[in-house]
Short mmCIF file of C-alpha atoms and ligand atoms in Angstrom, two decimals:
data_model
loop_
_atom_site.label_atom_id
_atom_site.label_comp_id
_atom_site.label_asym_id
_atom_site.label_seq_id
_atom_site.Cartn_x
_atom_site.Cartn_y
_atom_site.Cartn_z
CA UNK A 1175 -4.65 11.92 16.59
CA UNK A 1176 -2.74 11.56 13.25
CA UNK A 1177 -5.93 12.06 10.93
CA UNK A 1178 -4.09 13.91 8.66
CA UNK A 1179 -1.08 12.08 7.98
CA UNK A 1180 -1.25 8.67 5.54
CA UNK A 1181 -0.72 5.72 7.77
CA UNK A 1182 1.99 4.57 5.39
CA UNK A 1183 4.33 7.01 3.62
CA UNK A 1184 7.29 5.11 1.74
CA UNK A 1185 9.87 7.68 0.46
CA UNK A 1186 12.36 7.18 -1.96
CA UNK A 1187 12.96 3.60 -0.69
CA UNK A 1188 15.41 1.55 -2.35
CA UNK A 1189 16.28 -1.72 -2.14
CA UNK A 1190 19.19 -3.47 -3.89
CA UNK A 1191 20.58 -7.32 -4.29
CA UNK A 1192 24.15 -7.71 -4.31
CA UNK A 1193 24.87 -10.82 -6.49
CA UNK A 1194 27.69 -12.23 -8.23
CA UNK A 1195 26.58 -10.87 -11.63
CA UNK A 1196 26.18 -7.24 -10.25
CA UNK A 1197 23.82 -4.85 -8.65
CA UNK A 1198 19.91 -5.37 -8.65
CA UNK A 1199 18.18 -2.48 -7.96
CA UNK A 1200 14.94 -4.31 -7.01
CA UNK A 1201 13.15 -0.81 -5.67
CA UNK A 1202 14.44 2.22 -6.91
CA UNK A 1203 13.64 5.30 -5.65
CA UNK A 1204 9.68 4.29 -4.78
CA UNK A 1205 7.80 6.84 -2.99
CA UNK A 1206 3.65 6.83 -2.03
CA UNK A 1207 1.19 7.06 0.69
CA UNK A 1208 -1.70 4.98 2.10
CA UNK A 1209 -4.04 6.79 4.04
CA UNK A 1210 -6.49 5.04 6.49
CA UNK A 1211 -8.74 2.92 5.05
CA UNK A 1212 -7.74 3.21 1.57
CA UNK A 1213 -6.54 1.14 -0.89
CA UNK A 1214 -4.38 1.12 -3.03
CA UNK A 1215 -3.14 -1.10 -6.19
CA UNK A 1216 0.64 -2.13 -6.53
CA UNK A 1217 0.54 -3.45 -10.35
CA UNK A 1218 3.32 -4.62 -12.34
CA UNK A 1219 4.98 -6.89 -14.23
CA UNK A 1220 6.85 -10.07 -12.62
CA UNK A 1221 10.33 -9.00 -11.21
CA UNK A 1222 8.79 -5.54 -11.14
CA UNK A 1223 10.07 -5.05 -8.23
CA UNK A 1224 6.47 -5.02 -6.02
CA UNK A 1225 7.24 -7.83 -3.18
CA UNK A 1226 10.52 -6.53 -2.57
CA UNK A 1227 8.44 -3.22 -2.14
CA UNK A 1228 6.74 -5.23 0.61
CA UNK A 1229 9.53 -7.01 2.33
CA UNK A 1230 11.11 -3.70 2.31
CA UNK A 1231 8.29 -2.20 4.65
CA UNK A 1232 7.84 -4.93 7.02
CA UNK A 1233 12.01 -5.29 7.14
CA UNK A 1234 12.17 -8.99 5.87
CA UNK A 1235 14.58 -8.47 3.43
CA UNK A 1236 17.32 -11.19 3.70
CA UNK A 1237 20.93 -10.75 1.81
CA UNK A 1238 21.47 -10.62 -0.41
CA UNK A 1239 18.84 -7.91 -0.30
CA UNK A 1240 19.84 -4.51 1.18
CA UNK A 1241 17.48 -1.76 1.94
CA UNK A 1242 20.09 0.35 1.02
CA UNK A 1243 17.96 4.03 0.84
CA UNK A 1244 14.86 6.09 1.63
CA UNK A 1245 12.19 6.21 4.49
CA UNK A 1246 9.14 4.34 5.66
CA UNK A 1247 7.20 6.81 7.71
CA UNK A 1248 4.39 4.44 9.45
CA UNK A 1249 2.02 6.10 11.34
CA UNK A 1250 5.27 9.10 11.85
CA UNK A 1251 7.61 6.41 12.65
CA UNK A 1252 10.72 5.57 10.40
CA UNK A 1253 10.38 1.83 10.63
CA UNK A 1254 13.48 1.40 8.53
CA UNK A 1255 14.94 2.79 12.05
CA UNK A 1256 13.33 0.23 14.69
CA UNK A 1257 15.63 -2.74 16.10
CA UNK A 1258 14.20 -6.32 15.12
CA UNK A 1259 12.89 -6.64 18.48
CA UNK A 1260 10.29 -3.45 18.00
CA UNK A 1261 9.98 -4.34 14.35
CA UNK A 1262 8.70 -8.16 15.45
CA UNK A 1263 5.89 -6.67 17.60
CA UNK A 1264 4.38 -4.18 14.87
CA UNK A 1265 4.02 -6.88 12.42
CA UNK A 1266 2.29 -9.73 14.75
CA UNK A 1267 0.25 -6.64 15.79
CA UNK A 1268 -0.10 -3.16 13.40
CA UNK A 1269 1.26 -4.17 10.86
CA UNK A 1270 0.00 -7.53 8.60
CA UNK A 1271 1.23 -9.35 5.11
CA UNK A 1272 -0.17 -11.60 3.18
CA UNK A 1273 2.65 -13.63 1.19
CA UNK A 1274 2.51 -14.87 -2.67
CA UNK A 1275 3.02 -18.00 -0.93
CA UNK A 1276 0.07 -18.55 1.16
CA UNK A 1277 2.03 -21.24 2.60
CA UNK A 1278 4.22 -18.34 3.75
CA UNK A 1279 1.60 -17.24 6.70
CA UNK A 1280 -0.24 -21.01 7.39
CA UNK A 1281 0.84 -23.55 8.96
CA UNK A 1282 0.66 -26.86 7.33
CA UNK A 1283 0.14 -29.16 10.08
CA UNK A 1284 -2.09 -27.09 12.25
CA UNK A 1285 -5.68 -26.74 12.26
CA UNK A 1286 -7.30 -23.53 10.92
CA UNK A 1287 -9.00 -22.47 14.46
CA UNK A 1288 -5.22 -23.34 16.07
CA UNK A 1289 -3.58 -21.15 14.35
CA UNK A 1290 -6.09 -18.39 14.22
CA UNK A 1291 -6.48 -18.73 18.00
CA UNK A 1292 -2.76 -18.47 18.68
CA UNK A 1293 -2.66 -15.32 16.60
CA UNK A 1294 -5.41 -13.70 18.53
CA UNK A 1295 -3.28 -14.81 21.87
CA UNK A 1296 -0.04 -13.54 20.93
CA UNK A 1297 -1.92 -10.21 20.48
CA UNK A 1298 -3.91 -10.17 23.77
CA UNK A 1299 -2.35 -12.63 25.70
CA UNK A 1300 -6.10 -12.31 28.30
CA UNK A 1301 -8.40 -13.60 25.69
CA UNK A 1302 -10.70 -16.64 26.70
CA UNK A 1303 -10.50 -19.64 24.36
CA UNK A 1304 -14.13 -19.25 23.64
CA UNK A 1305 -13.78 -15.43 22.44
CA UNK A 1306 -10.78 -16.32 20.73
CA UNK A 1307 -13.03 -18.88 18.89
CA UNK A 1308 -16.02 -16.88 18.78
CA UNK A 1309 -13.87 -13.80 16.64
CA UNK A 1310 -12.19 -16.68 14.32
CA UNK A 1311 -15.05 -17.58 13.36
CA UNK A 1312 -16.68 -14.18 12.35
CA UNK A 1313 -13.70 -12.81 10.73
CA UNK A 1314 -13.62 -16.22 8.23
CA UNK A 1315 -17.25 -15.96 7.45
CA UNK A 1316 -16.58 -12.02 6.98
CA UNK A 1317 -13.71 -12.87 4.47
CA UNK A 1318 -16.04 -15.09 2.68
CA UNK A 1319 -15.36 -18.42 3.46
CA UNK A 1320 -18.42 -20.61 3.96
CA UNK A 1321 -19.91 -22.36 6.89
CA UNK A 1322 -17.02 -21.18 9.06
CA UNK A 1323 -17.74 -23.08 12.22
CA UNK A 1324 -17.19 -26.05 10.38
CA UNK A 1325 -13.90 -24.77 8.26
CA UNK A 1326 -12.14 -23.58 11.27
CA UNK A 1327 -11.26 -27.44 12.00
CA UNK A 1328 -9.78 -28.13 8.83
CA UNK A 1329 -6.05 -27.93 7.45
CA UNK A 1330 -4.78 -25.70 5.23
CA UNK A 1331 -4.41 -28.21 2.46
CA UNK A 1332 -8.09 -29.16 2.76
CA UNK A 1333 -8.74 -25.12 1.00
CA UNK A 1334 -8.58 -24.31 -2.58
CA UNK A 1335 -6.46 -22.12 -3.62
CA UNK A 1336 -8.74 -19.31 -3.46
CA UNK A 1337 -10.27 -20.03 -0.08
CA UNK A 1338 -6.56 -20.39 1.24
CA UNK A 1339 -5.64 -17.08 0.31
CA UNK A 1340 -9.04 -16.08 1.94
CA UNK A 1341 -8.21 -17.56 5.09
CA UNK A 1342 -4.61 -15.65 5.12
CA UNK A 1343 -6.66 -12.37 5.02
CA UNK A 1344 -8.69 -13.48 7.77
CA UNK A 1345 -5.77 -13.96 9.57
CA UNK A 1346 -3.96 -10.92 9.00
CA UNK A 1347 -7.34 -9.09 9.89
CA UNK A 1348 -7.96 -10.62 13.33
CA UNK A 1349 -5.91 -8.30 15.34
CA UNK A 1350 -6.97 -5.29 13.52
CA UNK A 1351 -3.81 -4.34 12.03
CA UNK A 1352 -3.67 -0.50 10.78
CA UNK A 1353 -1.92 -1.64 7.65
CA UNK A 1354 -2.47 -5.06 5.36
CA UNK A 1355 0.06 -5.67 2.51
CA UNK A 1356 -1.63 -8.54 0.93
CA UNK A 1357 0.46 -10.27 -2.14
CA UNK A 1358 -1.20 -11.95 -4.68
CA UNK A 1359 -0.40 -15.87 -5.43
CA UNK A 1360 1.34 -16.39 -8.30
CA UNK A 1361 -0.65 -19.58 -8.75
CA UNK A 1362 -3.19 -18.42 -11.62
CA UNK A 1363 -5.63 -17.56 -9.59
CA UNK A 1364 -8.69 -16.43 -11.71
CA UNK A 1365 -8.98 -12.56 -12.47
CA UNK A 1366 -12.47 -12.96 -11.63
CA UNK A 1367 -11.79 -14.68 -7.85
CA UNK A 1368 -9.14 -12.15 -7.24
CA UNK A 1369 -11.51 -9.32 -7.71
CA UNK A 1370 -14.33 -10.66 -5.62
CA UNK A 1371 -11.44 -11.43 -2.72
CA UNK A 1372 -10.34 -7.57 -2.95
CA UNK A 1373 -14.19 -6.93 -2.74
CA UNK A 1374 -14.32 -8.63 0.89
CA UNK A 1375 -10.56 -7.29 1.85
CA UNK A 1376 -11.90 -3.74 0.54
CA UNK A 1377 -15.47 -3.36 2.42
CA UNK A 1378 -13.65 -5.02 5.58
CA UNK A 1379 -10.41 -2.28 5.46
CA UNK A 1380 -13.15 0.32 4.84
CA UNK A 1381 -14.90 0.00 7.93
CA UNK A 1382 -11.42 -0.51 10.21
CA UNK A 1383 -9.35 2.23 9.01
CA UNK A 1384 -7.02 -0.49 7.49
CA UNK A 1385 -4.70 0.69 4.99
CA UNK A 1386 -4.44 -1.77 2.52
CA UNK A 1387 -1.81 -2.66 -0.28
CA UNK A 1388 -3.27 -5.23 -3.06
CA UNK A 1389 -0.02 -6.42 -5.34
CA UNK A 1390 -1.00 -8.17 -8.19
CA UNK A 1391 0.39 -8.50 -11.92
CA UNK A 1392 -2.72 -7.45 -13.14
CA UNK A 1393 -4.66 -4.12 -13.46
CA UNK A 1394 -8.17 -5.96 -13.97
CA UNK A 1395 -8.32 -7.05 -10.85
CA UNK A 1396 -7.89 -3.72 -9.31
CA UNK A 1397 -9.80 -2.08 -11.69
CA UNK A 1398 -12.92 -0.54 -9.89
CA UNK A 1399 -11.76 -1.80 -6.62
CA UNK A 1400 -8.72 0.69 -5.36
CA UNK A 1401 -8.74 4.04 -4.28
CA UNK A 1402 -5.12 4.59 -5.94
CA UNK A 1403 -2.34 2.66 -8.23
CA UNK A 1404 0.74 2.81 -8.05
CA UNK A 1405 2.70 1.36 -11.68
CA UNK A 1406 5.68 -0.32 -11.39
CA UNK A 1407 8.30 -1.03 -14.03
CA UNK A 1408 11.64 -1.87 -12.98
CA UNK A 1409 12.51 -1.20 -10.16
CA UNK A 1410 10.45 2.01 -10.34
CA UNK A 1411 7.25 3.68 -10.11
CA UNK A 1412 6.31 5.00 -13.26
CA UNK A 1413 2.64 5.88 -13.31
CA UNK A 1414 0.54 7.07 -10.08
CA UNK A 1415 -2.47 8.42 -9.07
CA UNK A 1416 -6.24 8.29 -8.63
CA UNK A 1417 -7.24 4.76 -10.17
CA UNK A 1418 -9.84 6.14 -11.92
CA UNK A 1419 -8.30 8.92 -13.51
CA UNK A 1420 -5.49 6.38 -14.79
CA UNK A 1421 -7.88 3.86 -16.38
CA UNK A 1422 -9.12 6.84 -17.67
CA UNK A 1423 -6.26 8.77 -18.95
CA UNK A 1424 -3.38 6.75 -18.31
CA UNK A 1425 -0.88 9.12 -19.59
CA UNK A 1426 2.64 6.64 -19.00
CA UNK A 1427 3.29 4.70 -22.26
CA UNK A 1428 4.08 1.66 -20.16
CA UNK A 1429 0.28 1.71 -18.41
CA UNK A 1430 -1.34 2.76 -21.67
CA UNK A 1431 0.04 -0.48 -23.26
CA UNK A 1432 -1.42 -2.04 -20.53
CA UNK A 1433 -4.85 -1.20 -20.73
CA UNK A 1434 -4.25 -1.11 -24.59
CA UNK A 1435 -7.17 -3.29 -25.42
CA UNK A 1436 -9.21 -2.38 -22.34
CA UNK A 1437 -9.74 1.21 -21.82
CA UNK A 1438 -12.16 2.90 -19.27
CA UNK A 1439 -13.50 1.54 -16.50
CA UNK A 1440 -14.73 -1.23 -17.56
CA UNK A 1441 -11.61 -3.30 -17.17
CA UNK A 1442 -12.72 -5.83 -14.60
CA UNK A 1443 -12.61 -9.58 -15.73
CA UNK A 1444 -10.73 -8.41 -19.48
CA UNK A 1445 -7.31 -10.04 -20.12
CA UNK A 1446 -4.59 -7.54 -20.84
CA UNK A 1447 -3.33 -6.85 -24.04
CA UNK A 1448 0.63 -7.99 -24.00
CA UNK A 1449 3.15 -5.24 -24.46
CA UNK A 1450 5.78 -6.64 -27.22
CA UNK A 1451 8.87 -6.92 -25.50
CA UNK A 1452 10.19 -8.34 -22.66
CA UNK A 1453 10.88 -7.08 -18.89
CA UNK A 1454 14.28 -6.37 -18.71
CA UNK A 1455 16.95 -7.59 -16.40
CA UNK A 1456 17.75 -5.24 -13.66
CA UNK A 1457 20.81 -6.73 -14.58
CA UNK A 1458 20.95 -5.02 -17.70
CA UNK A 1459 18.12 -2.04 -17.29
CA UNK A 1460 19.21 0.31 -20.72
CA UNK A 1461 20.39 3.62 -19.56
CA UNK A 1462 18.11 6.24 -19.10
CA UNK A 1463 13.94 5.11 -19.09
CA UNK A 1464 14.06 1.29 -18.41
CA UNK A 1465 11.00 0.88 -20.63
CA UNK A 1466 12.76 2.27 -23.66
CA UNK A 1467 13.45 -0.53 -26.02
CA UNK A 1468 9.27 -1.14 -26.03
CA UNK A 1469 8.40 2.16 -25.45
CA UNK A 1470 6.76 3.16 -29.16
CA UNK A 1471 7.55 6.98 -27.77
CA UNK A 1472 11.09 6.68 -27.63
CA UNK A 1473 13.59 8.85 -28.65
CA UNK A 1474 17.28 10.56 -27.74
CA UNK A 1475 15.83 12.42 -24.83
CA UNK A 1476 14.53 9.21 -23.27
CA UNK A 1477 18.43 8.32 -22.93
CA UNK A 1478 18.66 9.92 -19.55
CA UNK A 1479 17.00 8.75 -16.30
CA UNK A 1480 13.38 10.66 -16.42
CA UNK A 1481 12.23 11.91 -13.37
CA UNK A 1482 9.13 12.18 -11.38
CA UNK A 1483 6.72 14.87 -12.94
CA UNK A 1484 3.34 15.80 -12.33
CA UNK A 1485 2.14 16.88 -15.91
CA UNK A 1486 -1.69 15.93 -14.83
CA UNK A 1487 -2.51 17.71 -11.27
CA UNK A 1488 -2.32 14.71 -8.57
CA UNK A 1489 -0.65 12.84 -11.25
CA UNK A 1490 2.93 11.07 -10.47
CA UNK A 1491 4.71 10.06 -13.86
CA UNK A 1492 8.44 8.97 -14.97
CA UNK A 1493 8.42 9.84 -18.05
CA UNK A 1494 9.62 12.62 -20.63
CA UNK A 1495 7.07 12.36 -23.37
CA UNK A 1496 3.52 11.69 -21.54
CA UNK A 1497 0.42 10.91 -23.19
CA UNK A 1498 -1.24 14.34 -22.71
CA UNK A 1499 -3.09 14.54 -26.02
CA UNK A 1500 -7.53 14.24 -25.59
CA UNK A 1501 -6.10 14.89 -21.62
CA UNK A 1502 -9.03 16.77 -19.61
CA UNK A 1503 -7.97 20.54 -18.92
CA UNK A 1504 -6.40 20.37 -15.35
N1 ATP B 1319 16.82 -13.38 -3.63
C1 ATP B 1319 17.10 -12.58 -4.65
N2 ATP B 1319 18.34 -12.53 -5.17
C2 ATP B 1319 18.65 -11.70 -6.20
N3 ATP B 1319 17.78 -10.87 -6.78
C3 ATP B 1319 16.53 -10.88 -6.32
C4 ATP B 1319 16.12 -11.72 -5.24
N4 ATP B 1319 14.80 -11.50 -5.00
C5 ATP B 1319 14.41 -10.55 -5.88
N5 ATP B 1319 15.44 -10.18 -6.67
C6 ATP B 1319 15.42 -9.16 -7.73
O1 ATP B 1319 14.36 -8.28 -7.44
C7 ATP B 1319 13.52 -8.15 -8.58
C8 ATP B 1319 12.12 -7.91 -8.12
O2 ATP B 1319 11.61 -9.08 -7.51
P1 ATP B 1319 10.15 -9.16 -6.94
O3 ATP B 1319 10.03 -10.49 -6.29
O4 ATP B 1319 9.86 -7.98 -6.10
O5 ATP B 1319 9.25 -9.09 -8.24
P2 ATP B 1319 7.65 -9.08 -8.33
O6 ATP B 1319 7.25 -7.80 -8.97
O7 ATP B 1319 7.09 -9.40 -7.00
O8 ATP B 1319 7.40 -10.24 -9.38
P3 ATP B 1319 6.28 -11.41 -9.37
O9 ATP B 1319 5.07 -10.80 -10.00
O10 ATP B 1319 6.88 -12.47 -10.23
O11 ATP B 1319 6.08 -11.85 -7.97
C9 ATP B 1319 13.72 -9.40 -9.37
O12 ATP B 1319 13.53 -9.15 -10.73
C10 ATP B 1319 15.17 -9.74 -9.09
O13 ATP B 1319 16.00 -9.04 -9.99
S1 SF4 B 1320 10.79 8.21 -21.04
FE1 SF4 B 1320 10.79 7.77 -23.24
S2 SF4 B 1320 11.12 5.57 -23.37
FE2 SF4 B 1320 10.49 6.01 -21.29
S3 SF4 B 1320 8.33 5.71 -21.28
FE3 SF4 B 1320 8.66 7.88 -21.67
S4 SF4 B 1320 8.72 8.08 -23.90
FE4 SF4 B 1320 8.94 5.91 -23.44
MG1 MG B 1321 6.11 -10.98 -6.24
#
């Protein structure tokens, strides 16, 4: 039907918080696509602005939040259009997300297999107890989790961090959903466990069709893993494209500081090297590029807003002085 067009396409959304002390402008103009099956990394910084991103989407954005701007085109549809009613039923169904909270999408008190159960009910109200079971089951082993018959009877509190986040996945794959935002606990998870999660969300998305969003604070753990990334600082995205060709050539000087001690592709598993400086508050962004005050590129023409270029073909960069040197001819 639609093979063409990305599942998700999220235009110039932007998403502000009205407090006392002024304006946040959480998301800020953030556009990208995620095509069936594909994968893509949201990376940033914390307070980057990348689970607002994914409230914004699935419209749980309380006040004093405000999606305030911009499009989310899923599957054609504007959902920034639907009533709450409409918008309910895409995300118990189409539409999944896996909170930073884990705690977020299980249930404390009830068993693994009742909750996974229920979830397969509310989505086909016809399904026999012992299918329901039967697909439980096979989507926790298929996330990883070991002897599954067995772990479908415990409580959340009985998993490790880890194997909690695992079972959220399983959850938000049971019905199938066309898109997955999954966001990654803030709870140190290791680099190295993160990765091999992705590795079982990935393979799994692959073979559905799922689109699939992976936030996380840090690139290694995408690194090898996503089809695209998408860079976030402030607000905004500065740095898309191909995740390859960014580890590669990243050409923002945000991203390049980030992979400053690990360049290539062999990033999995490396810490990142820390980028002087700290995030600013959206509070107080600078004028012009928010990354200015650690950018070491700076200068006078970085005191207005930069916008979106393309100065590397399928390349999506904020910035006015790009790192094009020892860039392949494109
Ligand atoms: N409830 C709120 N009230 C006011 N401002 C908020 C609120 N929630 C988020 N913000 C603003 O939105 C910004 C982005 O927050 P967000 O939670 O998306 O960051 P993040 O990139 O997910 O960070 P982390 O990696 O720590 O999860 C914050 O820096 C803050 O300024
Ligand atoms: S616009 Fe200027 S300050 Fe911002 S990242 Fe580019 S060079 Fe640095
Ligand atoms: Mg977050």
């Amino acid at each position: 039907m639609m093979s063409n067009a990305a599942t998700l396409a999220v235009e110039n959304l932007e998403t502000h918080f009205l407090t006392k002390a002024g304006v946040a402008k959480a998301v800020d103009g953030v556009s990208f696509t995620v095509g069936r099956g594909e994968v893509m990394g949201l990376v940033g910084e914390s307070g980057s602005g990348k689970s607002v991103t994914g409230f914004s989407i699935i419209g749980l954005v309380d006040p004093p939040g405000e999606v305030v701007g911009g499009q989310v085109l899923f599957n054609g549809e504007n959902l920034l259009e639907l009533d709450e009613e409409r918008m309910r039923k895409l995300r118990g169904n189409r539409i999944a997300m896996i909170f930073q909270d884990p705690m977020m999408t299980l249930n404390p008190v009830l068993r693994i297999d009742t909750q996974m159960i229920e979830t397969l009910k509310a989505h086909d109200a016809g399904i026999k107890d012992d299918e329901a079971r039967a697909r439980a089951r096979d989507v926790l082993g298929q996330v990883g989790i070991p002897s599954p018959d067995e772990r479908l009877k415990a409580y959340p509190h009985q998993f490790s961090g880890g194997m909690r986040q695992r079972v959220a996945i399983a959850i938000a794959l049971l019905n199938r959903p066309d898109l997955i935002i999954a966001d990654e606990p803030t709870t140190a998870l290791d680099v190295t466990i993160q990765g091999q999660i992705l590795y079982e969300a990935q393979k799994l998305c692959r073979e559905t069709g799922t689109a699939l969003i992976w936030i996380t604070h840090d690139l290694a753990v995408v690194a090898g893993l996503a089809d695209k990334i998408c860079v976030m600082y402030a607000g905004r995205i500065v740095e898309q494209g191909k995740l390859d060709d960014v580890l590669d050539h990243p050409v923002h000087p945000y991203t390049v500081g980030l992979l400053g001690s690990v360049p290539g592709h062999n990033t999995r598993g490396h810490r990142l090297y820390q980028i002087p400086g700290m995030t600013p508050s959206l509070l107080k962004l600078p004028g012009g590029c928010a990354f200015k005050e650690r950018c070491p590129r700076a200068d006078a023409a970085c005191d207005v807003h930069p916008e979106i270029t393309e100065p590397v073909a399928g390349r999506q960069v904020r910035c006015c002085h790009p790192h094009l040197e020892g860039q392949a001819a494109s």
